[in-house]
Amino acid sequence: MRNKLPGLLALAFGLAVHPLLAQQKVTYSLSFPNYVHHEAQVQVQFDDVKSDTLKVLMPRTSPGRYAIHEFAKNVYNVKVTDAQGRELPVSRPATNEWDVTGHHGTVTLHYTLFGDHADGTYAGIDETHAHLNMPATLMYAKGFEAAPAQVTFNIPQGKNWKIATQLKPEQGTTYSAPNFQYLMDSPTELSDFDLAEWTVQENGKIKTIQVAMHHLDSKELFEQYVAQVKKIVAEERAVFGELPDYDYDRYTFIACYMPQAVSDGMEHRNSTMIPSSRPLAKFRDALLNTVAHEYFHSWNVERIRPKTLEPFNFQEANMSESLWLAEGFTNYYGDLMMVRTGLFDTKAYAENLAGDLNYVLLSPGRQYNALIEMSRQAPFVDAARSVDPVNRQNTFISYYIYGSVTGLALDMTLRQQYSKTLDDYMQALWRKYGKPEKAYTLPDLEQTLAEVTGDKAFATSFFKNTVNGTYLPDYAPLLAKAGLELRKANTGTPYLGTSALKFSKEGAEIMQGTLVTAAAYKAGLDRSDVILTLDGRKLRSEKDLKKVLDKHKPGDEVPLTYRRLGQARTATLTLDEEPELEVVLYESTGKQLTPEMEKYRQAWLGSAVGH
């Protein structure tokens, strides 16, 4: 499915398959006898092995993630046998590879998997559930990528666990996948979850939407949550005009809102894994915001898909230049759906916009990298791990948020200059690339924008200056059309140039690297420096800092002392003006909200389906 090689497509959609491929199959069996200590016992059998040496691999990355994760670190007690149960010789040419010889056509592996991180990338196993991301769970073999797979989940005795997955149900607790790519893209939750489902009829098909939720909250809260998910599904369907043709006519929200879960959201072809440690009772709207984001991915990135992610490579980092659209525009729509469904009011939505605009417009990152390059940084930042300090506070802006405010700018421009919307652009991409599942390139995106606007020069300029450059428009006049005012939040207020301070009796320690555009950086201050005094006053608390700043204005030069590497030093700092921006409703500031503004705001933020 993710892999568009002809052989894999044939297996995925039931087309004619080469007879040699048809004989090969992979069979998995998963058991959880030691779930208290986070272990699973996994058996996998490869039938009709063609090569003398079978190369068995553990994935190193996962669909929806772009960094290397080395899942093999959680695999041990590996035992390999042939069809008669005889132990086979195994060599280890790499940390994630087991090479098997002497097999006579059949190889069976047994191994123990440790999983104690229930997010969208890893596995989490305990007495309440088995929360499985397949690349973190299942080994595979070279040469079997196109072979169908069966997976049997053995429910522990005494557990009322059910199974939520996008895999195809077969018999009992056995499920199947048409090929390796689909198997790896199919997260699975085994637990005593609540289940709700409804159907949507369109284009002669009945499509089932499921919500499977493992949680500790009340049935009433679950039902309220499901009602809101229905609204999100309806609004997102309205953006594209139809639901995708889900494989097996089913889409499943796999929610795990348990104390041991790790907050995340991970898109998949016909499902999404949305875990969080935050309880539904207190964080419903935040959790639903993740739902809105991830569900939008069932169109954007799962089917409207960049060519640079085809096929997905499970052994190397996956880099794409298009995540500003795949993730960024999805982020824009995730928030937009919250206000279109009525889960956010206009004031809350404006506050969210302000947060995004502050992050992007006030970051120095655009001095270093264009939007397209921010996308290429994903293998370094998307749940990647590193132990050395990096300078990303200066050089990087998340393609999620940078892409989101780019989507906002494009939406406003399309509405104001071309009587079009970003919905029109997404619909065009859906018709050309998503529905036929034809991976796109950057020139494809530019050409489609030219077709939607009827203005090739505008499309060329947008991709040259914004996507391949760092240009962003003045957002104030764009938002003013909707009766939203973008302005400085604290005009005339002096600012030290960093707020990442940890106060103690000794002074104020700078906890993060300083921004190249800020007063603290220009004064020579950096992470781990401890500011001892400012303008002669000891800085032991937030109150001490405020007392100093209250005596000054932006532009004033203020002496300070600080400690670095055990030595006291002096410097002079020129105070900045507090840079924070806010987005406020005209009607809350006393400005007139005209009928034209109200109409524009309703067309942008109002429901497309009515609730």
Short mmCIF file of C-alpha atoms in Angstrom, two decimals, residues 433-609:
data_model
loop_
_atom_site.label_atom_id
_atom_site.label_comp_id
_atom_site.label_asym_id
_atom_site.label_seq_id
_atom_site.Cartn_x
_atom_site.Cartn_y
_atom_site.Cartn_z
CA TYR A 433 -3.08 12.62 -6.85
CA GLY A 434 -4.97 11.34 -3.82
CA LYS A 435 -7.91 9.47 -5.32
CA PRO A 436 -5.86 7.75 -8.05
CA GLU A 437 -2.99 7.32 -5.53
CA LYS A 438 -0.40 8.87 -7.78
CA ALA A 439 2.51 10.24 -5.77
CA TYR A 440 3.22 13.92 -6.37
CA THR A 441 6.35 16.01 -6.84
CA LEU A 442 6.93 19.67 -5.99
CA PRO A 443 6.37 20.71 -9.63
CA ASP A 444 3.03 18.86 -9.46
CA LEU A 445 2.02 20.95 -6.43
CA GLU A 446 3.01 24.16 -8.22
CA GLN A 447 1.14 23.25 -11.38
CA THR A 448 -2.00 22.42 -9.40
CA LEU A 449 -1.86 25.78 -7.61
CA ALA A 450 -1.58 27.49 -11.00
CA GLU A 451 -4.63 25.57 -12.22
CA VAL A 452 -6.71 26.45 -9.14
CA THR A 453 -5.87 30.17 -9.29
CA GLY A 454 -5.58 30.52 -13.03
CA ASP A 455 -2.41 32.47 -12.28
CA LYS A 456 0.82 30.67 -13.19
CA ALA A 457 2.95 33.65 -12.11
CA PHE A 458 1.46 33.55 -8.60
CA ALA A 459 2.07 29.80 -8.28
CA THR A 460 5.67 30.22 -9.48
CA SER A 461 6.24 33.06 -7.03
CA PHE A 462 4.74 31.12 -4.10
CA PHE A 463 6.95 28.10 -4.63
CA LYS A 464 10.07 30.15 -5.39
CA ASN A 465 9.77 32.66 -2.55
CA THR A 466 7.81 30.81 0.17
CA VAL A 467 8.44 27.07 -0.30
CA ASN A 468 11.98 27.28 -1.62
CA GLY A 469 12.56 30.56 0.22
CA THR A 470 11.67 32.21 3.51
CA TYR A 471 9.06 34.78 2.50
CA LEU A 472 5.94 35.17 4.60
CA PRO A 473 3.39 37.94 4.06
CA ASP A 474 2.19 40.59 6.48
CA TYR A 475 -0.50 38.69 8.34
CA ALA A 476 -2.18 41.76 9.85
CA PRO A 477 -4.11 42.87 6.71
CA LEU A 478 -4.89 39.25 5.80
CA LEU A 479 -6.52 38.59 9.18
CA ALA A 480 -8.19 41.99 9.30
CA LYS A 481 -10.58 40.84 6.55
CA ALA A 482 -12.02 38.43 9.14
CA GLY A 483 -12.18 41.03 11.90
CA LEU A 484 -9.05 39.71 13.65
CA GLU A 485 -6.35 42.12 14.77
CA LEU A 486 -2.72 40.97 14.91
CA ARG A 487 -0.75 43.29 17.17
CA LYS A 488 2.02 43.51 19.75
CA ALA A 489 0.76 42.18 23.07
CA ASN A 490 2.99 44.31 25.30
CA THR A 491 4.04 47.42 23.42
CA GLY A 492 6.76 49.40 25.22
CA THR A 493 7.58 46.61 27.69
CA PRO A 494 11.32 45.90 28.13
CA TYR A 495 12.55 42.33 27.70
CA LEU A 496 15.75 40.59 28.72
CA GLY A 497 15.88 38.50 25.56
CA THR A 498 15.14 35.14 27.20
CA SER A 499 12.40 33.81 29.46
CA ALA A 500 13.98 30.38 29.96
CA LEU A 501 15.29 31.21 33.43
CA LYS A 502 15.60 29.03 36.54
CA PHE A 503 15.85 31.16 39.67
CA SER A 504 17.79 30.20 42.80
CA LYS A 505 19.60 31.90 45.67
CA GLU A 506 22.64 32.21 43.41
CA GLY A 507 20.92 33.82 40.45
CA ALA A 508 18.98 33.12 37.25
CA GLU A 509 20.31 30.24 35.18
CA ILE A 510 19.63 30.34 31.43
CA MET A 511 18.12 26.95 30.62
CA GLN A 512 18.09 27.11 26.81
CA GLY A 513 20.32 28.41 24.08
CA THR A 514 19.66 32.07 23.39
CA LEU A 515 18.24 33.39 20.11
CA VAL A 516 20.60 35.20 17.77
CA THR A 517 18.05 38.00 17.38
CA ALA A 518 17.62 38.59 21.12
CA ALA A 519 19.29 40.91 23.61
CA ALA A 520 20.71 38.07 25.74
CA TYR A 521 22.52 36.55 22.74
CA LYS A 522 23.90 39.90 21.63
CA ALA A 523 25.22 40.49 25.14
CA GLY A 524 27.15 37.21 24.90
CA LEU A 525 24.90 35.16 27.20
CA ASP A 526 24.33 31.48 26.50
CA ARG A 527 22.78 28.32 27.94
CA SER A 528 24.00 27.42 31.45
CA ASP A 529 25.15 30.96 32.24
CA VAL A 530 23.89 32.15 35.61
CA ILE A 531 22.92 35.85 35.74
CA LEU A 532 24.00 37.06 39.18
CA THR A 533 22.97 40.70 39.05
CA LEU A 534 21.10 42.96 36.63
CA ASP A 535 21.55 46.70 36.96
CA GLY A 536 23.16 46.07 40.35
CA ARG A 537 20.27 43.97 41.72
CA LYS A 538 20.60 40.28 42.55
CA LEU A 539 18.31 38.08 40.46
CA ARG A 540 16.94 35.46 42.82
CA SER A 541 13.31 35.45 41.69
CA GLU A 542 10.92 36.53 38.97
CA LYS A 543 10.02 39.49 41.21
CA ASP A 544 13.62 40.67 41.24
CA LEU A 545 13.72 40.66 37.46
CA LYS A 546 10.42 42.51 37.21
CA LYS A 547 11.59 45.22 39.61
CA VAL A 548 14.62 45.90 37.43
CA LEU A 549 12.68 45.89 34.15
CA ASP A 550 9.97 48.17 35.55
CA LYS A 551 12.61 50.91 35.90
CA HIS A 552 13.60 50.73 32.25
CA LYS A 553 12.32 50.92 28.70
CA PRO A 554 13.32 49.10 25.51
CA GLY A 555 16.68 50.32 24.23
CA ASP A 556 18.14 51.03 27.67
CA GLU A 557 21.64 49.65 28.31
CA VAL A 558 21.81 47.67 31.55
CA PRO A 559 24.96 46.28 33.22
CA LEU A 560 24.94 42.70 34.46
CA THR A 561 27.20 40.13 36.06
CA TYR A 562 27.05 36.43 35.36
CA ARG A 563 28.90 33.21 36.10
CA ARG A 564 30.22 30.95 33.35
CA LEU A 565 32.46 27.91 33.82
CA GLY A 566 33.07 28.87 37.44
CA GLN A 567 34.13 32.44 36.70
CA ALA A 568 32.25 35.71 37.30
CA ARG A 569 32.01 37.98 34.26
CA THR A 570 30.44 41.31 33.31
CA ALA A 571 28.51 42.50 30.28
CA THR A 572 26.18 45.23 29.09
CA LEU A 573 22.77 44.26 27.71
CA THR A 574 20.55 46.49 25.56
CA LEU A 575 16.95 45.67 26.49
CA ASP A 576 14.59 44.48 23.77
CA GLU A 577 10.90 45.28 23.49
CA GLU A 578 8.71 42.35 24.50
CA PRO A 579 8.11 40.73 21.07
CA GLU A 580 4.99 38.67 21.83
CA LEU A 581 2.10 39.00 19.37
CA GLU A 582 -1.60 38.49 19.97
CA VAL A 583 -4.60 37.95 17.73
CA VAL A 584 -7.78 39.52 19.10
CA LEU A 585 -11.33 39.81 17.83
CA TYR A 586 -12.36 43.24 16.60
CA GLU A 587 -15.49 43.15 18.75
CA SER A 588 -13.42 42.61 21.90
CA THR A 589 -11.29 45.71 21.22
CA GLY A 590 -14.11 48.13 20.45
CA LYS A 591 -13.46 48.07 16.72
CA GLN A 592 -16.40 47.66 14.38
CA LEU A 593 -16.99 44.15 13.01
CA THR A 594 -18.56 44.95 9.65
CA PRO A 595 -21.10 42.68 7.89
CA GLU A 596 -18.43 41.96 5.27
CA MET A 597 -16.02 40.79 7.98
CA GLU A 598 -18.70 38.62 9.58
CA LYS A 599 -19.48 37.02 6.23
CA TYR A 600 -15.81 36.39 5.53
CA ARG A 601 -15.25 34.93 9.00
CA GLN A 602 -18.26 32.63 8.65
CA ALA A 603 -17.13 31.38 5.25
CA TRP A 604 -13.68 30.62 6.68
CA LEU A 605 -14.46 29.33 10.17
CA GLY A 606 -18.10 28.27 9.93
CA SER A 607 -19.31 24.69 9.60
CA ALA A 608 -19.61 23.32 6.10
CA VAL A 609 -22.20 20.72 7.13
#
